[in-house]
Amino acid sequence: MKQIIIASTSTVHGGQYLDYLLDTLKIHFKDTEEVIFIPYARPSGITHKQYTEKASDAFNKIEKKLIGLHTFKNPKEAIDNAKGIFVGGGNTFVLVNALYKFNLIESLQDAIKKGTPYLGTSAGSNICGLTMNTTNDMPIVYPPSFKTLGFVPFNINPHYLDPNPSSKHMGETRETRIKEFHQFNTQPVIGLREGSWIEVKDNNLQLKGNLQARIFEHNQEPYEVDPDTFLNELK
Amino acid sequence: MKQIIIASTSTVHGGQYLDYLLDTLKIHFKDTEEVIFIPYARPSGITHKQYTEKASDAFNKIEKKLIGLHTFKNPKEAIDNAKGIFVGGGNTFVLVNALYKFNLIESLQDAIKKGTPYLGTSAGSNICGLTMNTTNDMPIVYPPSFKTLGFVPFNINPHYLDPNPSSKHMGETRETRIKEFHQFNTQPVIGLREGSWIEVKDNNLQLKGNLQARIFEHNQEPYEVDPDTFLNELK
């Protein structure tokens, strides 16, 4: 049975790292005391060790031990044996590049199939979609492919940001960018606002958190869905 | 003699398409009445034809005729024979993908070497740098490489945006993103604010417009340079 949490962000404004999710994570990872942490997305370029320490501090609060994947000689084997997996945010290009380099795509897909609970935040959520083509990140490295894990049959846009009507900046809004995506791709995109997440339990996909999400389907006007809506039909 | 204008944006807030640059463009393209327009970046996914019409309206004001590159059977030959080139903004991934597809990278480099005047805005400016790794755009297609034209020995970040201290959004600031870039790459990056451009005349590179630009060099604190500063030493 699939057990996945796909969170827009690790940290909501004014909060501490993961604190808004800790109660949920306690249940999500209830069957294991150890969770493998994939620190490859390296936010602000911090080291794998620094990042693992930061994430560990949050997991310690719910009495779970995080083990950084960089500490294993054979990361593929570590994923195969994992009882829980957390992929943190940072730069999606850097993350995906590393997943291909260490040949982890299939291992992660197999882990999900056999029911290993997975948590992704930000870049770690982006990769749960079909492709990383709707990341907000800067393409600071060139990964061998934009194809990602495909845990859900659509794409994720984390940190979804509504247009700011008072902005004088002439760069594209998020909505414009996703509409451009749909000129070249047909899969739906979920704009997940900060503090929202998708909970996958086997074949049930449900929006969680207090905010609506914005859904972009090919050749349709975007629309909002309320918290607790099931997204099982979206593909 | 190289003649290049690398502009942060086509349009400043409250202005019309290219109007803040028209006096400059009149001089830049003084030796030709016809300019080849490369519409491949397709802002908001508009067609090549629609985009060429929009850009033509601006160039008509300075009595220049724009011809869309999509109207030529052999785009490579059209670039080889061009008397002036304008590459418009939009999505850098879509633009670079098309430049590789039509085998235009070398032709554009040759055109610049022999002195064909070039104008780039936004995505069209991004590609003047060594790589497109510092674009702000969404990676909606997967180009065969992130290497770009290398007209200047650094990278461009167009639409450069200062951090907004009142923002509650937890996505990375532009400065954070460029610092992450420097964890994996060593070339300098110029953050070009909207309304700024770099003018290249042979070996002289000068910041133009009314605003400072922000320079990011590897392993250094970022710093500001004033309008009219020469950037000849930056590499």
mmCIF file of C-alpha atoms in Angstrom, chain A residues 55-143:
data_model
loop_
_atom_site.group_PDB
_atom_site.id
_atom_site.type_symbol
_atom_site.label_atom_id
_atom_site.label_comp_id
_atom_site.label_asym_id
_atom_site.label_seq_id
_atom_site.Cartn_x
_atom_site.Cartn_y
_atom_site.Cartn_z
ATOM 1 C CA ALA A 55 16.429 17.709 9.322
ATOM 2 C CA SER A 56 17.399 15.412 12.204
ATOM 3 C CA ASP A 57 16.627 18.151 14.717
ATOM 4 C CA ALA A 58 13.016 18.170 13.535
ATOM 5 C CA PHE A 59 12.676 14.379 13.445
ATOM 6 C CA ASN A 60 14.183 14.061 16.917
ATOM 7 C CA LYS A 61 11.125 15.928 18.215
ATOM 8 C CA ILE A 62 8.969 12.943 17.230
ATOM 9 C CA GLU A 63 11.612 10.485 18.394
ATOM 10 C CA LYS A 64 12.731 9.331 14.985
ATOM 11 C CA LYS A 65 16.314 8.939 13.921
ATOM 12 C CA LEU A 66 17.247 10.325 10.487
ATOM 13 C CA ILE A 67 20.176 8.747 8.649
ATOM 14 C CA GLY A 68 21.650 10.663 5.732
ATOM 15 C CA LEU A 69 21.855 8.630 2.524
ATOM 16 C CA HIS A 70 25.323 10.124 1.885
ATOM 17 C CA THR A 71 26.669 8.054 4.813
ATOM 18 C CA PHE A 72 26.013 4.734 3.039
ATOM 19 C CA LYS A 73 28.598 3.139 0.773
ATOM 20 C CA ASN A 74 25.784 1.727 -1.350
ATOM 21 C CA PRO A 75 22.893 4.205 -1.460
ATOM 22 C CA LYS A 76 20.802 1.937 -3.711
ATOM 23 C CA GLU A 77 20.936 -0.844 -1.133
ATOM 24 C CA ALA A 78 20.102 1.642 1.623
ATOM 25 C CA ILE A 79 16.921 2.648 -0.212
ATOM 26 C CA ASP A 80 16.026 -0.991 -0.858
ATOM 27 C CA ASN A 81 16.271 -1.664 2.897
ATOM 28 C CA ALA A 82 14.707 1.613 4.100
ATOM 29 C CA LYS A 83 11.730 1.561 6.476
ATOM 30 C CA GLY A 84 10.969 5.214 5.772
ATOM 31 C CA ILE A 85 12.262 7.842 3.322
ATOM 32 C CA PHE A 86 12.392 11.645 3.493
ATOM 33 C CA VAL A 87 13.584 13.710 0.529
ATOM 34 C CA GLY A 88 14.215 17.304 1.546
ATOM 35 C CA GLY A 89 13.899 20.466 -0.539
ATOM 36 C CA GLY A 90 16.550 22.590 -2.189
ATOM 37 C CA ASN A 91 17.403 22.627 -5.866
ATOM 38 C CA THR A 92 15.422 20.117 -7.945
ATOM 39 C CA PHE A 93 18.041 20.017 -10.723
ATOM 40 C CA VAL A 94 20.762 19.126 -8.232
ATOM 41 C CA LEU A 95 18.517 16.520 -6.610
ATOM 42 C CA VAL A 96 17.445 14.840 -9.852
ATOM 43 C CA ASN A 97 21.015 14.880 -11.151
ATOM 44 C CA ALA A 98 22.144 12.992 -8.040
ATOM 45 C CA LEU A 99 19.264 10.492 -8.191
ATOM 46 C CA TYR A 100 20.310 9.553 -11.726
ATOM 47 C CA LYS A 101 24.007 9.552 -10.862
ATOM 48 C CA PHE A 102 23.467 7.078 -8.014
ATOM 49 C CA ASN A 103 20.949 5.077 -10.039
ATOM 50 C CA LEU A 104 18.183 5.522 -7.459
ATOM 51 C CA ILE A 105 15.092 6.193 -9.581
ATOM 52 C CA GLU A 106 13.967 2.575 -9.832
ATOM 53 C CA SER A 107 14.852 1.816 -6.212
ATOM 54 C CA LEU A 108 12.669 4.679 -5.015
ATOM 55 C CA GLN A 109 9.815 3.531 -7.252
ATOM 56 C CA ASP A 110 10.142 -0.033 -5.915
ATOM 57 C CA ALA A 111 10.235 1.215 -2.318
ATOM 58 C CA ILE A 112 6.963 3.096 -2.828
ATOM 59 C CA LYS A 113 5.303 0.084 -4.461
ATOM 60 C CA LYS A 114 6.074 -2.110 -1.490
ATOM 61 C CA GLY A 115 4.655 0.508 0.897
ATOM 62 C CA THR A 116 7.710 2.248 2.374
ATOM 63 C CA PRO A 117 6.380 5.548 3.770
ATOM 64 C CA TYR A 118 7.792 8.539 1.863
ATOM 65 C CA LEU A 119 7.867 12.219 2.708
ATOM 66 C CA GLY A 120 8.864 14.867 0.179
ATOM 67 C CA THR A 121 9.058 18.604 0.707
ATOM 68 C CA SER A 122 9.501 21.136 -2.090
ATOM 69 C CA ALA A 123 12.119 19.593 -4.458
ATOM 70 C CA GLY A 124 11.410 16.257 -2.754
ATOM 71 C CA SER A 125 7.765 16.720 -3.759
ATOM 72 C CA ASN A 126 8.495 17.902 -7.273
ATOM 73 C CA ILE A 127 10.097 14.548 -8.036
ATOM 74 C CA CYS A 128 6.900 12.707 -7.030
ATOM 75 C CA GLY A 129 5.298 13.980 -10.235
ATOM 76 C CA LEU A 130 5.749 12.651 -13.756
ATOM 77 C CA THR A 131 8.469 15.157 -14.615
ATOM 78 C CA MET A 132 10.340 18.031 -12.992
ATOM 79 C CA ASN A 133 9.253 20.419 -15.755
ATOM 80 C CA THR A 134 7.192 22.475 -13.303
ATOM 81 C CA THR A 135 9.868 23.163 -10.722
ATOM 82 C CA ASN A 136 10.493 26.793 -9.740
ATOM 83 C CA ASP A 137 14.209 26.223 -9.306
ATOM 84 C CA MET A 138 17.148 27.653 -11.175
ATOM 85 C CA PRO A 139 18.738 25.116 -13.561
ATOM 86 C CA ILE A 140 22.182 25.309 -11.969
ATOM 87 C CA VAL A 141 23.198 21.824 -13.161
ATOM 88 C CA TYR A 142 22.108 19.771 -16.216
ATOM 89 C CA PRO A 143 20.498 16.472 -15.210
#
